[in-house]
PDB file of C-alpha atoms in Angstrom:
ATOM      1  CA  MET A1036      -9.553  52.858  14.290  1.00  0.00           C
ATOM      2  CA  LEU A1037      -9.503  54.655  10.998  1.00  0.00           C
ATOM      3  CA  ILE A1038     -11.837  57.490  10.171  1.00  0.00           C
ATOM      4  CA  CYS A1039     -13.067  56.861   6.670  1.00  0.00           C
ATOM      5  CA  ARG A1040     -12.582  59.427   3.955  1.00  0.00           C
ATOM      6  CA  HIS A1041     -16.233  60.473   4.246  1.00  0.00           C
ATOM      7  CA  GLU A1042     -15.813  61.547   7.878  1.00  0.00           C
ATOM      8  CA  ARG A1043     -12.454  63.145   7.223  1.00  0.00           C
ATOM      9  CA  ASP A1044     -13.849  65.289   4.421  1.00  0.00           C
ATOM     10  CA  ARG A1045     -16.843  66.283   6.510  1.00  0.00           C
ATOM     11  CA  TYR A1046     -15.105  67.092   9.754  1.00  0.00           C
ATOM     12  CA  LEU A1047     -11.677  68.062   8.463  1.00  0.00           C
ATOM     13  CA  PRO A1048     -12.205  69.656   5.066  1.00  0.00           C
ATOM     14  CA  GLY A1049      -8.944  70.174   3.231  1.00  0.00           C
ATOM     15  CA  PHE A1050      -7.112  68.085   5.775  1.00  0.00           C
ATOM     16  CA  GLY A1051      -4.639  65.411   4.793  1.00  0.00           C
ATOM     17  CA  ARG A1052      -5.461  65.406   1.110  1.00  0.00           C
ATOM     18  CA  SER A1053      -2.046  64.280  -0.014  1.00  0.00           C
ATOM     19  CA  ASP A1054      -1.246  62.297   3.084  1.00  0.00           C
ATOM     20  CA  PRO A1055      -3.191  59.473   4.622  1.00  0.00           C
ATOM     21  CA  PRO A1056      -4.877  60.585   7.862  1.00  0.00           C
ATOM     22  CA  ARG A1057      -1.766  59.868   9.912  1.00  0.00           C
ATOM     23  CA  ASP A1058      -2.961  61.889  12.860  1.00  0.00           C
ATOM     24  CA  VAL A1059      -5.949  59.598  13.357  1.00  0.00           C
ATOM     25  CA  GLU A1060      -3.859  56.472  12.902  1.00  0.00           C
ATOM     26  CA  ARG A1061      -1.378  57.760  15.445  1.00  0.00           C
ATOM     27  CA  LEU A1062      -4.183  58.573  17.852  1.00  0.00           C
ATOM     28  CA  ALA A1063      -5.483  55.047  17.439  1.00  0.00           C
ATOM     29  CA  GLY A1064      -2.178  53.825  18.890  1.00  0.00           C
ATOM     30  CA  GLY A1065      -2.680  55.793  22.110  1.00  0.00           C
ATOM     31  CA  GLU A1066      -2.881  59.372  23.218  1.00  0.00           C
ATOM     32  CA  LEU A1067      -1.402  62.467  21.684  1.00  0.00           C
ATOM     33  CA  ASN A1068      -1.571  66.141  22.538  1.00  0.00           C
ATOM     34  CA  ALA A1069      -2.314  68.845  19.999  1.00  0.00           C
ATOM     35  CA  THR A1070       1.356  69.658  19.397  1.00  0.00           C
ATOM     36  CA  GLU A1071       2.189  66.032  18.707  1.00  0.00           C
ATOM     37  CA  ILE A1072      -0.759  65.828  16.336  1.00  0.00           C
ATOM     38  CA  ARG A1073       0.384  68.941  14.523  1.00  0.00           C
ATOM     39  CA  ASP A1074       3.913  67.574  14.011  1.00  0.00           C
ATOM     40  CA  GLY A1075       4.378  66.608  10.402  1.00  0.00           C
ATOM     41  CA  LEU A1076       1.121  68.285   9.316  1.00  0.00           C
ATOM     42  CA  ASP A1077       1.049  71.477   7.329  1.00  0.00           C
ATOM     43  CA  MET A1078      -1.421  73.254   9.613  1.00  0.00           C
ATOM     44  CA  SER A1079      -1.264  76.023  12.153  1.00  0.00           C
ATOM     45  CA  GLN A1080      -1.821  75.272  15.821  1.00  0.00           C
ATOM     46  CA  PRO A1081      -5.146  77.172  15.950  1.00  0.00           C
ATOM     47  CA  ALA A1082      -6.388  75.224  12.912  1.00  0.00           C
ATOM     48  CA  VAL A1083      -5.438  71.927  14.553  1.00  0.00           C
ATOM     49  CA  SER A1084      -7.211  72.959  17.752  1.00  0.00           C
ATOM     50  CA  GLN A1085     -10.286  73.938  15.793  1.00  0.00           C
ATOM     51  CA  HIS A1086     -10.392  70.597  14.008  1.00  0.00           C
ATOM     52  CA  LEU A1087      -9.876  68.708  17.237  1.00  0.00           C
ATOM     53  CA  ALA A1088     -12.841  70.574  18.736  1.00  0.00           C
ATOM     54  CA  VAL A1089     -15.023  69.486  15.820  1.00  0.00           C
ATOM     55  CA  LEU A1090     -13.920  65.865  16.162  1.00  0.00           C
ATOM     56  CA  ARG A1091     -14.645  66.005  19.874  1.00  0.00           C
ATOM     57  CA  GLN A1092     -18.116  67.471  19.320  1.00  0.00           C
ATOM     58  CA  ALA A1093     -18.800  64.714  16.824  1.00  0.00           C
ATOM     59  CA  GLY A1094     -17.947  62.148  19.472  1.00  0.00           C
ATOM     60  CA  LEU A1095     -15.014  60.748  17.513  1.00  0.00           C
ATOM     61  CA  ILE A1096     -12.284  61.683  19.998  1.00  0.00           C
ATOM     62  CA  SER A1097     -12.214  62.334  23.702  1.00  0.00           C
ATOM     63  CA  GLU A1098     -10.039  64.866  25.481  1.00  0.00           C
ATOM     64  CA  GLU A1099      -8.458  64.713  28.880  1.00  0.00           C
ATOM     65  CA  ARG A1100      -7.020  67.764  30.556  1.00  0.00           C
ATOM     66  CA  SER A1101      -4.174  67.462  32.985  1.00  0.00           C
ATOM     67  CA  GLY A1102      -2.851  70.810  34.102  1.00  0.00           C
ATOM     68  CA  ARG A1103      -1.980  72.685  30.944  1.00  0.00           C
ATOM     69  CA  THR A1104      -1.838  69.519  28.849  1.00  0.00           C
ATOM     70  CA  VAL A1105      -4.746  68.187  26.873  1.00  0.00           C
ATOM     71  CA  ARG A1106      -4.495  64.677  25.529  1.00  0.00           C
ATOM     72  CA  TYR A1107      -6.690  63.200  22.817  1.00  0.00           C
ATOM     73  CA  ARG A1108      -7.830  59.647  22.360  1.00  0.00           C
ATOM     74  CA  VAL A1109      -9.923  58.056  19.605  1.00  0.00           C
ATOM     75  CA  ARG A1110     -13.332  56.885  20.808  1.00  0.00           C
ATOM     76  CA  ALA A1111     -13.908  53.488  19.264  1.00  0.00           C
ATOM     77  CA  ALA A1112     -17.614  53.658  20.144  1.00  0.00           C
ATOM     78  CA  GLY A1113     -17.945  57.183  18.720  1.00  0.00           C
ATOM     79  CA  LEU A1114     -19.396  56.078  15.408  1.00  0.00           C
ATOM     80  CA  SER A1115     -23.049  55.265  15.583  1.00  0.00           C
ATOM     81  CA  PRO A1116     -24.869  52.276  14.087  1.00  0.00           C
ATOM     82  CA  LEU A1117     -26.528  54.740  11.736  1.00  0.00           C
ATOM     83  CA  HIS A1118     -23.111  55.645  10.405  1.00  0.00           C
ATOM     84  CA  ASP A1119     -22.424  51.998   9.617  1.00  0.00           C
ATOM     85  CA  TRP A1120     -25.855  51.654   8.055  1.00  0.00           C
ATOM     86  CA  LEU A1121     -25.235  54.658   5.834  1.00  0.00           C
ATOM     87  CA  GLY A1122     -21.826  53.368   4.753  1.00  0.00           C
ATOM     88  CA  ARG A1123     -23.139  49.941   3.808  1.00  0.00           C
ATOM     89  CA  HIS A1124     -26.119  51.244   1.920  1.00  0.00           C
ATOM     90  CA  ARG A1125     -24.177  53.964   0.106  1.00  0.00           C
ATOM     91  CA  ALA A1126     -21.969  51.225  -1.267  1.00  0.00           C
ATOM     92  CA  PHE A1127     -24.966  49.021  -2.066  1.00  0.00           C
ATOM     93  CA  TRP A1128     -27.194  51.063  -4.372  1.00  0.00           C
ATOM     94  CA  PRO A1129     -24.837  52.021  -7.229  1.00  0.00           C
ATOM     95  CA  GLU A1130     -24.168  48.361  -7.900  1.00  0.00           C
ATOM     96  CA  ARG A1131     -27.883  47.572  -7.823  1.00  0.00           C
ATOM     97  CA  ILE A1132     -28.619  50.343 -10.298  1.00  0.00           C
ATOM     98  CA  ASP A1133     -25.920  48.952 -12.606  1.00  0.00           C
ATOM     99  CA  ARG A1134     -27.748  45.651 -12.495  1.00  0.00           C
ATOM    100  CA  LEU A1135     -31.023  47.466 -13.193  1.00  0.00           C
ATOM    101  CA  LYS A1136     -29.438  49.113 -16.246  1.00  0.00           C
ATOM    102  CA  THR A1137     -28.337  45.715 -17.527  1.00  0.00           C
ATOM    103  CA  LEU A1138     -31.818  44.316 -16.990  1.00  0.00           C
ATOM    104  CA  LEU A1139     -33.411  47.239 -18.817  1.00  0.00           C
ATOM    105  CA  LYS A1140     -31.199  46.541 -21.841  1.00  0.00           C
ATOM    106  CA  GLU A1141     -32.267  42.893 -21.803  1.00  0.00           C
ATOM    107  CA  MET A1142     -35.966  43.604 -21.421  1.00  0.00           C
ATOM    108  CA  ASP A1143     -38.211  43.937 -24.450  1.00  0.00           C
ATOM    109  CA  GLN A1144     -40.549  46.881 -24.257  1.00  0.00           C
TER     110      GLN A1144
ATOM    111  CA  MET B1162     -15.344  77.828  15.666  1.00  0.00           C
ATOM    112  CA  MET B1163     -16.503  75.352  13.048  1.00  0.00           C
ATOM    113  CA  PRO B1164     -20.062  74.222  13.764  1.00  0.00           C
ATOM    114  CA  ALA B1165     -20.496  70.478  14.251  1.00  0.00           C
ATOM    115  CA  ARG B1166     -22.567  69.085  11.416  1.00  0.00           C
ATOM    116  CA  LYS B1167     -25.133  66.339  11.720  1.00  0.00           C
ATOM    117  CA  LEU B1168     -24.469  63.299   9.570  1.00  0.00           C
ATOM    118  CA  GLU B1169     -26.964  62.938   6.757  1.00  0.00           C
ATOM    119  CA  GLU B1170     -29.516  60.303   7.580  1.00  0.00           C
ATOM    120  CA  ALA B1171     -30.470  59.160   4.102  1.00  0.00           C
ATOM    121  CA  VAL B1172     -28.763  57.568   1.170  1.00  0.00           C
ATOM    122  CA  THR B1173     -29.618  59.333  -2.075  1.00  0.00           C
ATOM    123  CA  PHE B1174     -28.738  58.416  -5.608  1.00  0.00           C
ATOM    124  CA  GLU B1175     -29.757  59.878  -8.964  1.00  0.00           C
ATOM    125  CA  CYS B1176     -29.055  58.830 -12.504  1.00  0.00           C
ATOM    126  CA  GLU B1177     -30.452  58.755 -15.995  1.00  0.00           C
ATOM    127  CA  LEU B1178     -31.718  55.451 -17.334  1.00  0.00           C
ATOM    128  CA  GLU B1179     -31.945  54.658 -21.032  1.00  0.00           C
ATOM    129  CA  ALA B1180     -35.456  53.343 -20.853  1.00  0.00           C
ATOM    130  CA  SER B1181     -38.914  54.879 -20.728  1.00  0.00           C
ATOM    131  CA  PRO B1182     -40.563  55.493 -17.347  1.00  0.00           C
ATOM    132  CA  GLU B1183     -43.069  52.733 -18.192  1.00  0.00           C
ATOM    133  CA  LYS B1184     -40.290  50.234 -18.750  1.00  0.00           C
ATOM    134  CA  VAL B1185     -38.410  51.309 -15.626  1.00  0.00           C
ATOM    135  CA  TRP B1186     -41.655  51.045 -13.675  1.00  0.00           C
ATOM    136  CA  ARG B1187     -42.043  47.414 -14.723  1.00  0.00           C
ATOM    137  CA  ALA B1188     -38.471  46.664 -13.675  1.00  0.00           C
ATOM    138  CA  LEU B1189     -39.229  48.196 -10.274  1.00  0.00           C
ATOM    139  CA  THR B1190     -42.581  46.549  -9.649  1.00  0.00           C
ATOM    140  CA  VAL B1191     -42.877  43.196 -11.413  1.00  0.00           C
ATOM    141  CA  PRO B1192     -41.560  40.726  -8.796  1.00  0.00           C
ATOM    142  CA  GLU B1193     -39.660  38.517 -11.265  1.00  0.00           C
ATOM    143  CA  LEU B1194     -37.931  41.556 -12.783  1.00  0.00           C
ATOM    144  CA  LEU B1195     -37.240  43.180  -9.425  1.00  0.00           C
ATOM    145  CA  ALA B1196     -35.566  39.988  -8.236  1.00  0.00           C
ATOM    146  CA  GLU B1197     -33.087  40.269 -11.124  1.00  0.00           C
ATOM    147  CA  TRP B1198     -31.441  43.365  -9.721  1.00  0.00           C
ATOM    148  CA  LEU B1199     -32.513  43.635  -6.057  1.00  0.00           C
ATOM    149  CA  PRO B1200     -31.484  40.515  -4.161  1.00  0.00           C
ATOM    150  CA  THR B1201     -33.360  39.002  -1.285  1.00  0.00           C
ATOM    151  CA  SER B1202     -32.085  36.826   1.552  1.00  0.00           C
ATOM    152  CA  GLY B1203     -31.445  33.249   0.594  1.00  0.00           C
ATOM    153  CA  SER B1204     -30.391  34.024  -2.939  1.00  0.00           C
ATOM    154  CA  ALA B1205     -27.366  32.415  -4.518  1.00  0.00           C
ATOM    155  CA  GLU B1206     -25.221  35.498  -3.915  1.00  0.00           C
ATOM    156  CA  ASP B1207     -25.695  35.366  -0.161  1.00  0.00           C
ATOM    157  CA  ASN B1208     -22.054  34.771   0.628  1.00  0.00           C
ATOM    158  CA  GLU B1209     -20.861  38.000   2.286  1.00  0.00           C
ATOM    159  CA  PRO B1210     -21.866  38.520   5.931  1.00  0.00           C
ATOM    160  CA  ASP B1211     -21.947  42.308   5.603  1.00  0.00           C
ATOM    161  CA  ALA B1212     -23.815  42.322   2.311  1.00  0.00           C
ATOM    162  CA  VAL B1213     -27.137  44.113   2.201  1.00  0.00           C
ATOM    163  CA  ARG B1214     -29.963  41.605   1.715  1.00  0.00           C
ATOM    164  CA  PHE B1215     -33.642  42.306   2.164  1.00  0.00           C
ATOM    165  CA  SER B1216     -35.882  39.620   3.557  1.00  0.00           C
ATOM    166  CA  GLU B1217     -39.041  41.559   2.825  1.00  0.00           C
ATOM    167  CA  ILE B1218     -40.101  44.199   0.300  1.00  0.00           C
ATOM    168  CA  GLU B1219     -43.518  45.744   0.820  1.00  0.00           C
ATOM    169  CA  THR B1220     -45.273  48.428  -1.225  1.00  0.00           C
ATOM    170  CA  ILE B1221     -46.127  51.450   0.885  1.00  0.00           C
ATOM    171  CA  GLU B1222     -47.109  53.929  -1.798  1.00  0.00           C
ATOM    172  CA  SER B1223     -47.373  53.801  -5.556  1.00  0.00           C
ATOM    173  CA  ARG B1224     -48.038  56.353  -8.302  1.00  0.00           C
ATOM    174  CA  PRO B1225     -47.520  54.427 -11.531  1.00  0.00           C
ATOM    175  CA  HIS B1226     -44.556  55.608 -13.602  1.00  0.00           C
ATOM    176  CA  GLU B1227     -43.871  58.420 -11.134  1.00  0.00           C
ATOM    177  CA  MET B1228     -43.201  57.398  -7.570  1.00  0.00           C
ATOM    178  CA  LEU B1229     -42.779  54.154  -5.709  1.00  0.00           C
ATOM    179  CA  ARG B1230     -42.125  53.635  -2.026  1.00  0.00           C
ATOM    180  CA  TYR B1231     -41.096  50.315  -0.536  1.00  0.00           C
ATOM    181  CA  GLY B1232     -40.790  49.279   3.091  1.00  0.00           C
ATOM    182  CA  LEU B1233     -37.751  47.073   3.416  1.00  0.00           C
ATOM    183  CA  ARG B1234     -36.667  44.645   6.103  1.00  0.00           C
ATOM    184  CA  GLU B1235     -33.057  43.659   6.413  1.00  0.00           C
ATOM    185  CA  GLU B1236     -32.367  40.975   8.997  1.00  0.00           C
ATOM    186  CA  ASN B1237     -28.609  41.550   9.187  1.00  0.00           C
ATOM    187  CA  ALA B1238     -28.818  45.304   9.668  1.00  0.00           C
ATOM    188  CA  GLU B1239     -27.467  47.234  12.636  1.00  0.00           C
ATOM    189  CA  ALA B1240     -29.577  46.933  15.779  1.00  0.00           C
ATOM    190  CA  GLY B1241     -32.763  48.991  15.548  1.00  0.00           C
ATOM    191  CA  LEU B1242     -32.179  49.693  11.867  1.00  0.00           C
ATOM    192  CA  GLU B1243     -33.703  46.567  10.349  1.00  0.00           C
ATOM    193  CA  ASP B1244     -36.577  48.478   8.766  1.00  0.00           C
ATOM    194  CA  SER B1245     -36.046  51.102   6.140  1.00  0.00           C
ATOM    195  CA  ILE B1246     -37.938  52.898   3.413  1.00  0.00           C
ATOM    196  CA  VAL B1247     -36.772  53.475  -0.143  1.00  0.00           C
ATOM    197  CA  THR B1248     -38.493  55.940  -2.436  1.00  0.00           C
ATOM    198  CA  PHE B1249     -38.012  55.909  -6.201  1.00  0.00           C
ATOM    199  CA  GLU B1250     -38.996  58.956  -8.234  1.00  0.00           C
ATOM    200  CA  LEU B1251     -39.186  58.733 -12.012  1.00  0.00           C
ATOM    201  CA  ARG B1252     -39.212  61.656 -14.419  1.00  0.00           C
ATOM    202  CA  PRO B1253     -39.212  61.424 -18.217  1.00  0.00           C
ATOM    203  CA  THR B1254     -36.224  62.994 -19.954  1.00  0.00           C
ATOM    204  CA  ALA B1255     -36.306  64.863 -23.257  1.00  0.00           C
ATOM    205  CA  ASN B1256     -34.704  61.962 -25.142  1.00  0.00           C
ATOM    206  CA  GLY B1257     -37.251  59.372 -24.003  1.00  0.00           C
ATOM    207  CA  GLY B1258     -35.266  58.096 -21.033  1.00  0.00           C
ATOM    208  CA  THR B1259     -35.956  58.295 -17.311  1.00  0.00           C
ATOM    209  CA  TRP B1260     -34.359  60.355 -14.581  1.00  0.00           C
ATOM    210  CA  LEU B1261     -34.350  58.155 -11.498  1.00  0.00           C
ATOM    211  CA  ARG B1262     -33.980  59.501  -7.982  1.00  0.00           C
ATOM    212  CA  LEU B1263     -33.646  57.100  -5.071  1.00  0.00           C
ATOM    213  CA  VAL B1264     -33.854  58.021  -1.382  1.00  0.00           C
ATOM    214  CA  HIS B1265     -33.277  55.333   1.231  1.00  0.00           C
ATOM    215  CA  VAL B1266     -33.832  56.097   4.914  1.00  0.00           C
ATOM    216  CA  ALA B1267     -33.631  53.913   7.987  1.00  0.00           C
ATOM    217  CA  ALA B1268     -37.141  53.843   9.443  1.00  0.00           C
ATOM    218  CA  ASP B1269     -38.024  54.549  13.061  1.00  0.00           C
ATOM    219  CA  ALA B1270     -38.731  51.563  15.277  1.00  0.00           C
ATOM    220  CA  ARG B1271     -42.480  51.568  14.860  1.00  0.00           C
ATOM    221  CA  PRO B1272     -45.036  49.066  13.559  1.00  0.00           C
ATOM    222  CA  ARG B1273     -44.813  48.882   9.799  1.00  0.00           C
ATOM    223  CA  ILE B1274     -47.741  50.123   7.771  1.00  0.00           C
ATOM    224  CA  ARG B1275     -50.112  47.304   6.944  1.00  0.00           C
ATOM    225  CA  ALA B1276     -52.658  47.929   4.172  1.00  0.00           C
ATOM    226  CA  PRO B1277     -55.956  46.000   4.386  1.00  0.00           C
ATOM    227  CA  ALA B1278     -54.802  43.447   1.806  1.00  0.00           C
ATOM    228  CA  ALA B1279     -51.414  43.128   3.452  1.00  0.00           C
ATOM    229  CA  ASN B1280     -50.226  40.070   1.568  1.00  0.00           C
ATOM    230  CA  GLY B1281     -51.112  41.681  -1.726  1.00  0.00           C
ATOM    231  CA  ASN B1282     -48.634  44.455  -1.050  1.00  0.00           C
ATOM    232  CA  VAL B1283     -45.766  42.222  -0.146  1.00  0.00           C
ATOM    233  CA  LEU B1284     -43.678  41.616  -3.231  1.00  0.00           C
ATOM    234  CA  MET B1285     -41.117  39.428  -1.676  1.00  0.00           C
ATOM    235  CA  ARG B1286     -40.622  37.450   1.446  1.00  0.00           C
ATOM    236  CA  ALA B1287     -37.668  35.144   1.914  1.00  0.00           C
ATOM    237  CA  ALA B1288     -38.438  31.498   2.569  1.00  0.00           C
ATOM    238  CA  ALA B1289     -38.326  30.757   6.306  1.00  0.00           C
TER     239      ALA B1289
END
């Protein structure tokens, strides 16, 4: 599962700007702990932990503690229907307004 | 600790239109003109399964040339989110154009508002 750019910018501001969100793609393949997630990213461990906490609160990832290890897994059902609704309709209206603009040009007074 | 933020629950869009508020109002309210830019189910462009298509457009509130609110029904929407409400606000600009603001929210699952002359308020209903 990919987190779209909208979610990434909201929950992980400043994160992965030059890179694709590799951490989420890697999570989608299975489980990773915070150190594995941090590998290859230009972020401190506390910053990674903070971002993971936000993602978990948002319901996008789940965490499982085993002794001193915490493993993270993407929750495929974490995104709500409302999220999908918002995405579809955000993409819908600009195109409609473009059509409205064209119509307005074609209309007489 | 970063506070978790609630996702916004409305789609908003604003732009300037090069047409007077009266002209924009006609494009928003005259059914034949509205159909030119806001598609309904069963139209020729109905080829994408995920595309947004309204099967019903019903006037909820209307202040000519200023504010228009439509109740919308979208059959293919996410479960529980078939009904929504879009509000258009129009403001004249200094150069004779119109500043348009659009707010679209998914409505609660509740009976839709029916005015006494219900059919008179329904601009568009897709053929069964």
